[in-house]
CSV table of C-alpha atoms in Angstrom, one decimal:
chain,number,residue,atom,x,y,z
N,1,MET,CA,0.0,0.0,0.0
N,2,LYS,CA,1.3,3.4,-1.0
N,3,THR,CA,-1.6,5.8,-0.7
N,4,LEU,CA,-2.2,7.7,2.6
N,5,GLU,CA,-5.9,6.8,2.4
N,6,SER,CA,-5.0,3.1,2.5
N,7,LEU,CA,-2.2,3.5,5.0
N,8,ALA,CA,-4.3,5.3,7.4
N,9,VAL,CA,-6.7,2.3,7.5
N,10,HIS,CA,-4.2,-0.5,7.4
N,11,ALA,CA,-0.8,0.7,8.9
N,12,SER,CA,-2.0,-0.5,12.3
N,13,ASP,CA,-2.8,-4.0,11.0
N,14,THR,CA,-1.3,-6.6,13.4
N,15,PRO,CA,-1.4,-10.4,13.0
N,16,ASP,CA,-3.7,-11.9,15.6
N,17,GLU,CA,-3.8,-15.6,16.3
N,18,LEU,CA,-7.6,-15.5,16.6
N,19,GLY,CA,-8.0,-13.5,13.3
N,20,ALA,CA,-9.3,-10.4,14.9
N,21,VAL,CA,-9.7,-7.6,12.4
N,22,VAL,CA,-9.3,-5.0,15.1
N,23,PRO,CA,-6.0,-5.6,17.1
N,24,PRO,CA,-6.6,-6.3,20.8
N,25,LEU,CA,-5.9,-3.8,23.5
N,26,TYR,CA,-3.1,-4.8,25.8
N,27,THR,CA,-3.4,-3.3,29.3
N,28,SER,CA,-0.8,-5.5,31.1
N,29,THR,CA,1.9,-3.5,32.9
N,30,THR,CA,4.4,-6.3,32.9
N,31,PHE,CA,5.3,-9.4,30.7
N,32,ARG,CA,6.5,-12.9,31.5
N,33,GLN,CA,10.2,-13.6,31.0
N,34,THR,CA,11.6,-17.0,30.0
N,35,ALA,CA,14.4,-16.7,32.5
N,36,PRO,CA,15.9,-14.0,34.8
N,37,GLY,CA,17.1,-11.1,32.6
N,38,GLU,CA,15.8,-12.8,29.4
N,39,PRO,CA,12.6,-10.9,28.5
N,40,GLY,CA,10.7,-11.3,25.2
N,41,PRO,CA,9.9,-8.4,23.0
N,42,TYR,CA,8.0,-6.7,25.9
N,43,GLU,CA,9.2,-6.4,29.5
N,44,TYR,CA,7.6,-3.5,31.3
N,45,ALA,CA,4.9,-1.2,29.9
N,46,ARG,CA,6.8,2.1,30.4
N,47,MET,CA,9.6,0.7,28.2
N,48,ALA,CA,7.2,-0.7,25.6
N,49,ASN,CA,3.6,-1.8,25.2
N,50,PRO,CA,2.1,-3.7,22.2
N,51,THR,CA,-0.8,-1.2,21.8
N,52,ARG,CA,1.4,1.8,22.1
N,53,ALA,CA,3.9,0.2,19.7
N,54,MET,CA,1.0,-0.2,17.2
N,55,LEU,CA,0.3,3.6,17.4
N,56,GLU,CA,4.0,4.4,17.1
N,57,LYS,CA,4.4,2.2,14.0
N,58,THR,CA,1.2,3.7,12.4
N,59,VAL,CA,2.2,7.3,12.7
N,60,ALA,CA,5.8,6.6,11.7
N,61,THR,CA,4.5,4.8,8.6
N,62,LEU,CA,2.2,7.7,7.7
N,63,GLU,CA,5.0,10.2,8.1
N,64,ASN,CA,7.4,8.0,6.1
N,65,GLY,CA,9.7,8.0,9.2
N,66,ALA,CA,11.9,5.4,10.8
N,67,HIS,CA,10.7,5.3,14.4
N,68,GLY,CA,7.7,6.6,16.4
N,69,PHE,CA,7.4,7.5,20.1
N,70,ALA,CA,4.0,8.1,21.8
N,71,PHE,CA,3.7,10.3,24.9
N,72,ALA,CA,1.1,11.2,27.5
N,73,THR,CA,0.5,14.7,25.9
N,74,GLY,CA,1.7,16.8,23.1
N,75,LEU,CA,3.7,19.0,25.5
N,76,ALA,CA,5.2,15.8,27.0
N,77,ALA,CA,6.4,15.0,23.4
N,78,CYS,CA,7.8,18.5,23.1
N,79,SER,CA,9.5,18.3,26.4
N,80,THR,CA,11.2,15.0,25.6
N,81,VAL,CA,12.4,16.4,22.3
N,82,LEU,CA,13.9,19.3,24.1
N,83,ASP,CA,15.7,16.8,26.4
N,84,LEU,CA,17.9,16.1,23.3
N,85,LEU,CA,19.6,19.4,24.1
N,86,ASP,CA,22.4,19.8,26.6
N,87,LYS,CA,22.5,22.5,29.2
N,88,ASP,CA,22.9,26.1,28.0
N,89,ALA,CA,22.0,25.3,24.4
N,90,HIS,CA,20.5,27.8,22.0
N,91,LEU,CA,17.4,27.1,19.9
N,92,ILE,CA,15.9,28.9,16.9
N,93,ALA,CA,12.1,28.9,16.7
N,94,VAL,CA,9.5,30.4,14.5
N,95,ASP,CA,8.0,33.5,16.1
N,96,ASP,CA,4.4,32.3,15.9
N,97,LEU,CA,4.1,29.2,18.2
N,98,TYR,CA,1.4,27.5,20.2
N,99,GLY,CA,1.3,29.3,23.5
N,100,GLY,CA,2.0,26.1,25.5
N,101,THR,CA,5.2,25.5,23.6
N,102,ARG,CA,6.4,29.0,24.2
N,103,ARG,CA,5.6,28.7,27.9
N,104,LEU,CA,7.6,25.5,28.0
N,105,LEU,CA,10.6,27.2,26.3
N,106,GLU,CA,10.6,30.4,28.3
N,107,LYS,CA,9.1,29.6,31.8
N,108,VAL,CA,10.5,26.1,32.3
N,109,ARG,CA,13.6,25.3,30.1
N,110,GLN,CA,15.1,28.8,30.4
N,111,ARG,CA,15.2,28.3,34.2
N,112,THR,CA,16.0,24.6,34.4
N,113,THR,CA,18.5,24.2,31.6
N,114,GLY,CA,19.6,27.7,30.7
N,115,LEU,CA,18.0,27.3,27.2
N,116,THR,CA,18.0,30.5,25.1
N,117,VAL,CA,15.7,31.0,22.2
N,118,SER,CA,15.7,33.3,19.1
N,119,TYR,CA,12.3,33.8,17.5
N,120,ILE,CA,12.4,34.4,13.8
N,121,ASP,CA,9.6,34.9,11.2
N,122,PRO,CA,9.5,31.6,9.3
N,123,ALA,CA,9.5,33.4,6.0
N,124,ASP,CA,12.9,35.1,6.9
N,125,LEU,CA,15.3,32.3,5.8
N,126,ALA,CA,18.3,34.7,5.9
N,127,GLY,CA,17.2,35.7,9.5
N,128,ILE,CA,17.0,32.1,10.5
N,129,GLU,CA,20.6,31.4,9.3
N,130,ALA,CA,21.9,34.6,10.7
N,131,ALA,CA,20.5,33.7,14.2
N,132,ILE,CA,22.7,30.6,14.4
N,133,ARG,CA,25.3,30.8,17.3
N,134,PRO,CA,28.1,28.5,18.3
N,135,ASN,CA,25.8,26.9,20.9
N,136,THR,CA,22.8,26.6,18.6
N,137,ARG,CA,21.6,23.0,18.5
N,138,MET,CA,18.1,22.9,17.1
N,139,ILE,CA,15.6,24.7,14.8
N,140,TRP,CA,11.9,24.4,15.8
N,141,VAL,CA,9.2,25.0,13.3
N,142,GLU,CA,5.4,25.0,13.0
N,143,THR,CA,3.8,25.2,9.6
N,144,PRO,CA,1.1,26.4,9.3
N,145,THR,CA,1.8,28.3,12.5
N,146,ASN,CA,-0.5,28.7,15.5
N,147,PRO,CA,-2.5,30.9,15.4
N,148,LEU,CA,-1.6,33.2,12.5
N,149,MET,CA,-1.2,30.4,9.8
N,150,LYS,CA,2.2,31.5,8.6
N,151,MET,CA,4.0,29.0,6.4
N,152,ALA,CA,7.6,27.7,6.7
N,153,ASP,CA,9.6,26.5,3.7
N,154,LEU,CA,10.4,23.0,5.0
N,155,SER,CA,13.0,22.1,2.4
N,156,ALA,CA,14.9,25.4,2.8
N,157,ILE,CA,14.9,25.3,6.6
N,158,ALA,CA,15.9,21.6,6.6
N,159,ALA,CA,18.8,22.5,4.3
N,160,ILE,CA,19.9,25.2,6.7
N,161,ALA,CA,19.8,22.8,9.6
N,162,LYS,CA,21.9,20.2,7.7
N,163,ARG,CA,24.5,22.7,6.7
N,164,HIS,CA,25.1,23.7,10.3
N,165,LYS,CA,24.6,20.2,11.8
N,166,LEU,CA,21.5,21.2,13.8
N,167,ILE,CA,18.5,19.0,14.7
N,168,SER,CA,15.5,20.1,12.8
N,169,VAL,CA,12.1,19.7,14.4
N,170,VAL,CA,8.6,20.5,13.0
N,171,ASP,CA,5.3,20.5,14.7
N,172,ASN,CA,3.0,19.0,12.1
N,173,THR,CA,-0.2,19.0,14.2
N,174,PHE,CA,-2.1,21.4,11.9
N,175,ALA,CA,-1.3,19.6,8.7
N,176,THR,CA,-0.9,16.0,9.7
N,177,PRO,CA,0.9,13.6,7.4
N,178,CYS,CA,-2.1,13.6,5.1
N,179,LEU,CA,-1.3,17.1,4.0
N,180,GLN,CA,2.5,17.3,4.3
N,181,ARG,CA,5.3,15.0,5.3
N,182,PRO,CA,8.2,17.0,6.6
N,183,ILE,CA,10.6,14.1,6.8
N,184,GLU,CA,10.5,13.9,3.0
N,185,HIS,CA,11.6,17.6,3.0
N,186,GLY,CA,14.7,16.7,5.1
N,187,PHE,CA,13.5,17.2,8.7
N,188,ASP,CA,14.9,15.0,11.5
N,189,VAL,CA,12.0,15.1,13.9
N,190,VAL,CA,8.2,15.5,13.4
N,191,LEU,CA,5.9,15.9,16.4
N,192,HIS,CA,2.1,16.0,16.8
N,193,SER,CA,-0.3,16.8,19.5
N,194,ALA,CA,-2.2,13.6,18.7
N,195,THR,CA,-5.0,15.0,20.8
N,196,LYS,CA,-5.9,17.0,17.7
N,197,TYR,CA,-6.4,15.6,14.2
N,198,LEU,CA,-4.7,12.2,14.6
N,199,ASN,CA,-7.3,11.2,17.2
N,200,GLY,CA,-9.9,13.5,15.7
N,201,HIS,CA,-12.7,13.0,18.3
N,202,SER,CA,-11.7,15.2,21.2
N,203,ASP,CA,-11.6,12.3,23.6
N,204,VAL,CA,-7.9,11.6,24.0
N,205,VAL,CA,-4.9,13.6,25.1
N,206,ALA,CA,-1.7,12.3,23.5
N,207,GLY,CA,1.6,13.3,21.7
N,208,VAL,CA,3.6,11.5,19.1
N,209,VAL,CA,7.1,12.0,17.8
N,210,VAL,CA,8.5,10.5,14.6
N,211,THR,CA,12.2,10.5,13.6
N,212,SER,CA,13.8,10.2,10.2
N,213,ALA,CA,15.9,7.3,9.0
N,214,ASP,CA,18.6,9.9,8.3
N,215,ALA,CA,18.9,10.7,12.0
N,216,PRO,CA,19.6,7.4,13.7
N,217,GLU,CA,21.4,9.0,16.7
N,218,VAL,CA,18.3,11.1,17.4
N,219,SER,CA,16.1,8.1,17.3
N,220,GLU,CA,18.4,6.2,19.6
N,221,ARG,CA,18.5,9.1,22.1
N,222,LEU,CA,14.7,9.6,22.0
N,223,ALA,CA,14.1,5.9,22.7
N,224,PHE,CA,16.3,6.2,25.8
N,225,LEU,CA,14.6,9.5,26.9
N,226,GLN,CA,11.1,8.1,26.4
N,227,ASN,CA,11.9,5.3,28.9
N,228,ALA,CA,14.1,7.3,31.2
N,229,VAL,CA,11.7,10.3,31.5
N,230,GLY,CA,8.7,8.1,31.4
N,231,SER,CA,5.9,10.3,30.2
N,232,VAL,CA,4.5,7.6,27.9
N,233,LEU,CA,1.0,7.2,26.5
N,234,ASP,CA,-1.3,4.7,28.2
N,235,PRO,CA,-2.6,1.7,26.2
N,236,TYR,CA,-6.2,2.8,26.1
N,237,SER,CA,-5.4,6.2,24.7
N,238,SER,CA,-3.1,4.6,22.2
N,239,PHE,CA,-5.9,2.3,21.1
N,240,MET,CA,-8.3,5.2,20.7
N,241,THR,CA,-5.8,7.2,18.7
N,242,VAL,CA,-5.2,4.3,16.3
N,243,ARG,CA,-8.9,4.0,15.8
N,244,GLY,CA,-9.2,7.7,15.1
N,245,ILE,CA,-6.3,7.5,12.5
N,246,LYS,CA,-8.3,5.1,10.4
N,247,THR,CA,-10.5,7.9,9.3
N,248,LEU,CA,-7.8,10.6,9.2
N,249,ALA,CA,-7.4,10.9,5.5
N,250,ILE,CA,-11.1,11.3,4.8
N,251,ARG,CA,-11.6,13.6,7.7
N,252,MET,CA,-8.7,15.9,6.6
N,253,GLU,CA,-10.3,16.0,3.1
N,254,ARG,CA,-13.6,17.3,4.6
N,255,HIS,CA,-11.9,19.6,7.1
N,256,SER,CA,-9.9,21.2,4.2
N,257,GLU,CA,-12.9,21.5,1.9
N,258,ASN,CA,-15.0,23.1,4.5
N,259,ALA,CA,-12.3,25.5,5.7
N,260,LEU,CA,-11.5,26.7,2.2
N,261,LYS,CA,-15.2,27.4,1.5
N,262,ILE,CA,-15.6,29.3,4.8
N,263,ALA,CA,-12.3,31.2,4.3
N,264,HIS,CA,-13.5,32.5,0.9
N,265,TRP,CA,-16.8,33.5,2.5
N,266,LEU,CA,-15.1,35.3,5.4
N,267,GLU,CA,-12.9,37.2,3.1
N,268,ALA,CA,-15.9,38.7,1.4
N,269,GLN,CA,-17.5,39.9,4.6
N,270,PRO,CA,-17.4,43.7,5.4
N,271,GLY,CA,-16.9,43.2,9.1
N,272,ILE,CA,-13.7,41.2,8.7
N,273,LYS,CA,-10.3,42.9,8.8
N,274,ALA,CA,-8.2,39.9,7.7
N,275,VAL,CA,-8.5,36.2,7.1
N,276,HIS,CA,-5.4,34.0,7.6
N,277,TYR,CA,-5.7,30.8,5.6
N,278,PRO,CA,-2.9,29.4,3.3
N,279,GLY,CA,-5.5,28.2,0.8
N,280,LEU,CA,-6.5,31.8,0.0
N,281,GLU,CA,-4.7,33.5,-2.9
N,282,SER,CA,-4.4,36.5,-0.6
N,283,HIS,CA,-2.2,34.6,1.8
N,284,PRO,CA,1.4,35.9,1.3
N,285,GLN,CA,2.7,32.4,1.1
N,286,HIS,CA,-0.1,30.8,-0.9
N,287,ALA,CA,2.4,29.6,-3.6
N,288,LEU,CA,4.5,27.9,-0.9
N,289,ALA,CA,1.4,26.3,0.6
N,290,LYS,CA,0.3,24.9,-2.8
N,291,ARG,CA,3.8,23.5,-3.4
N,292,GLN,CA,4.2,22.0,0.0
N,293,MET,CA,0.8,20.8,1.0
N,294,ARG,CA,-1.8,18.4,-0.6
N,295,ALA,CA,-4.6,20.6,0.8
N,296,PHE,CA,-4.7,23.5,3.3
N,297,GLY,CA,-6.3,22.0,6.4
N,298,GLY,CA,-9.1,23.0,8.7
N,299,MET,CA,-7.6,25.9,10.7
N,300,ILE,CA,-8.5,29.5,10.0
N,301,SER,CA,-7.7,32.7,11.9
N,302,VAL,CA,-9.8,35.8,11.4
N,303,GLU,CA,-9.4,39.4,12.6
N,304,LEU,CA,-12.6,41.2,13.3
N,305,ASN,CA,-13.3,44.9,13.0
N,306,GLY,CA,-14.5,46.0,16.4
N,307,ASP,CA,-13.6,46.1,20.0
N,308,ASN,CA,-13.3,43.2,22.5
N,309,ASP,CA,-17.0,43.6,23.4
N,310,TYR,CA,-17.9,43.0,19.8
N,311,VAL,CA,-15.7,39.9,19.7
N,312,ARG,CA,-17.5,38.5,22.8
N,313,ARG,CA,-20.9,39.2,21.3
N,314,VAL,CA,-19.9,37.4,18.1
N,315,VAL,CA,-18.8,34.3,20.0
N,316,ALA,CA,-21.9,34.3,22.2
N,317,ARG,CA,-24.2,34.2,19.2
N,318,LEU,CA,-22.7,31.1,17.7
N,319,ARG,CA,-24.8,27.9,17.8
N,320,ILE,CA,-22.7,25.3,15.9
N,321,PHE,CA,-19.2,26.5,16.6
N,322,THR,CA,-18.3,25.8,20.2
N,323,LEU,CA,-16.2,28.2,22.3
N,324,ALA,CA,-13.4,25.9,23.5
N,325,GLU,CA,-9.7,25.4,23.4
N,326,SER,CA,-8.1,22.6,21.4
N,327,LEU,CA,-8.7,21.8,17.7
N,328,GLY,CA,-8.9,19.0,15.1
N,329,GLY,CA,-12.0,17.2,16.2
N,330,VAL,CA,-15.0,16.4,14.0
N,331,GLU,CA,-16.9,19.3,15.6
N,332,SER,CA,-16.2,23.0,14.9
N,333,LEU,CA,-14.5,25.0,17.6
N,334,ILE,CA,-13.7,28.7,18.0
N,335,CYS,CA,-11.4,30.4,20.4
N,336,GLN,CA,-9.9,33.8,21.2
N,337,PRO,CA,-6.1,33.1,21.4
N,338,SER,CA,-5.2,36.2,23.3
N,339,VAL,CA,-7.0,35.0,26.4
N,340,MET,CA,-7.2,31.3,25.7
N,341,THR,CA,-4.6,29.2,23.9
N,342,HIS,CA,-1.9,32.0,24.0
N,343,ALA,CA,-2.7,33.6,27.3
N,344,ALA,CA,0.7,32.5,28.7
N,345,MET,CA,2.3,35.1,26.4
N,346,SER,CA,2.6,38.7,27.7
N,347,PRO,CA,0.6,41.4,26.0
N,348,GLU,CA,3.9,42.7,24.6
N,349,GLN,CA,4.8,39.4,23.2
N,350,GLN,CA,1.3,39.0,21.7
N,351,ARG,CA,1.6,42.4,20.0
N,352,GLU,CA,5.1,41.6,18.6
N,353,VAL,CA,3.7,38.4,16.9
N,354,GLY,CA,0.4,40.0,15.8
N,355,ILE,CA,-2.0,38.4,18.2
N,356,THR,CA,-4.8,40.9,19.1
N,357,PRO,CA,-8.0,40.6,21.1
N,358,GLN,CA,-9.8,40.8,17.7
N,359,LEU,CA,-8.2,37.6,16.5
N,360,LEU,CA,-10.4,34.5,16.5
N,361,ARG,CA,-9.1,31.0,15.6
N,362,LEU,CA,-11.5,28.6,14.0
N,363,SER,CA,-11.1,24.8,14.0
N,364,VAL,CA,-13.5,23.9,11.1
N,365,GLY,CA,-15.1,20.6,11.6
N,366,ILE,CA,-16.8,18.1,9.3
N,367,GLU,CA,-20.3,19.5,9.6
N,368,ASN,CA,-22.2,20.9,6.6
N,369,ALA,CA,-20.2,23.9,5.4
N,370,ASP,CA,-23.3,25.9,4.4
N,371,GLU,CA,-24.7,25.5,7.9
N,372,LEU,CA,-21.4,26.6,9.4
N,373,ILE,CA,-21.4,29.7,7.2
N,374,ALA,CA,-25.0,30.4,8.3
N,375,ASP,CA,-23.9,30.1,11.9
N,376,LEU,CA,-21.1,32.6,11.3
N,377,ALA,CA,-23.3,35.0,9.4
N,378,HIS,CA,-25.8,35.0,12.3
N,379,ALA,CA,-23.0,35.7,14.7
N,380,PHE,CA,-21.7,38.6,12.7
N,381,THR,CA,-25.1,40.3,12.4
N,382,GLU,CA,-25.6,43.0,15.0
């Protein structure tokens, strides 16, 4: 099988002696050894578990990577990737990041490991290269970014990292492997908040990391860190995420179709200041998005004309879109990043990036697109 549509359904297939089409869920914490110090393929569930291994193999296959590692949360995945760095390292990151990632970098790792970070616009390739210092060890990218939907040129940034022998990391949560495969562009590490599109049903919290075959030392170190740090994903959540992935390709197709239709509609509305969606020709990096992605995903950010009270009234009038954090589920969600997903950033940091109280982030679900547009139209009507 070569197509993502088939791989999403069958990458988790596991031989079962009873012929079960759905692989069983293994909840055992420990496994029988043939003799002292002579375990079989599984020994203790923190080290490895058959159900978690099924998820890890599935996501690695979809990303065309070598190894997968599943964690208790997306931030646990991020944190373990950062454990690849030694004390007092320097990291280059895109300037528009999920607020929780930025909080981890600035309010945890800066204090505990002396990590320093330079934030660069992902479109500024010269700036990324110019920011490299003697102690730079990693480049960290999101594309599309959260919440402003900026694009990063994966091939160009991977080439910069390789020239300077840096570990390249990309958060592929918004796109998923169905829309882009960063390892094929030269990245060493791909990570996901599997809570989002991979699971797709807003009922699991999980993170997954995939490493490239071209970075065996990174894979080896992450395998050690996953066990040593221990923030692994439980079997039931692994099972549920695998089940969600079976419909990933068809869900991403519907998310993308709906979001593109809604983005075009939003762009034509008089009360809208700006629409951020890479599928729009007005997006400054639309050509890159077309070249790099199979479709443009289900995430849209929109800036309203009006004060914060107007924003609150708009959100309060919605009936299908639910005001909530997170994203990537089958249902449509909306949030105000400045006070929700990115509240950990100071007002000054938010202004520097371009996050204002008028910015709303939409996670477009798989409902009927015309009904979603009608819901937004009702909300925008004073």
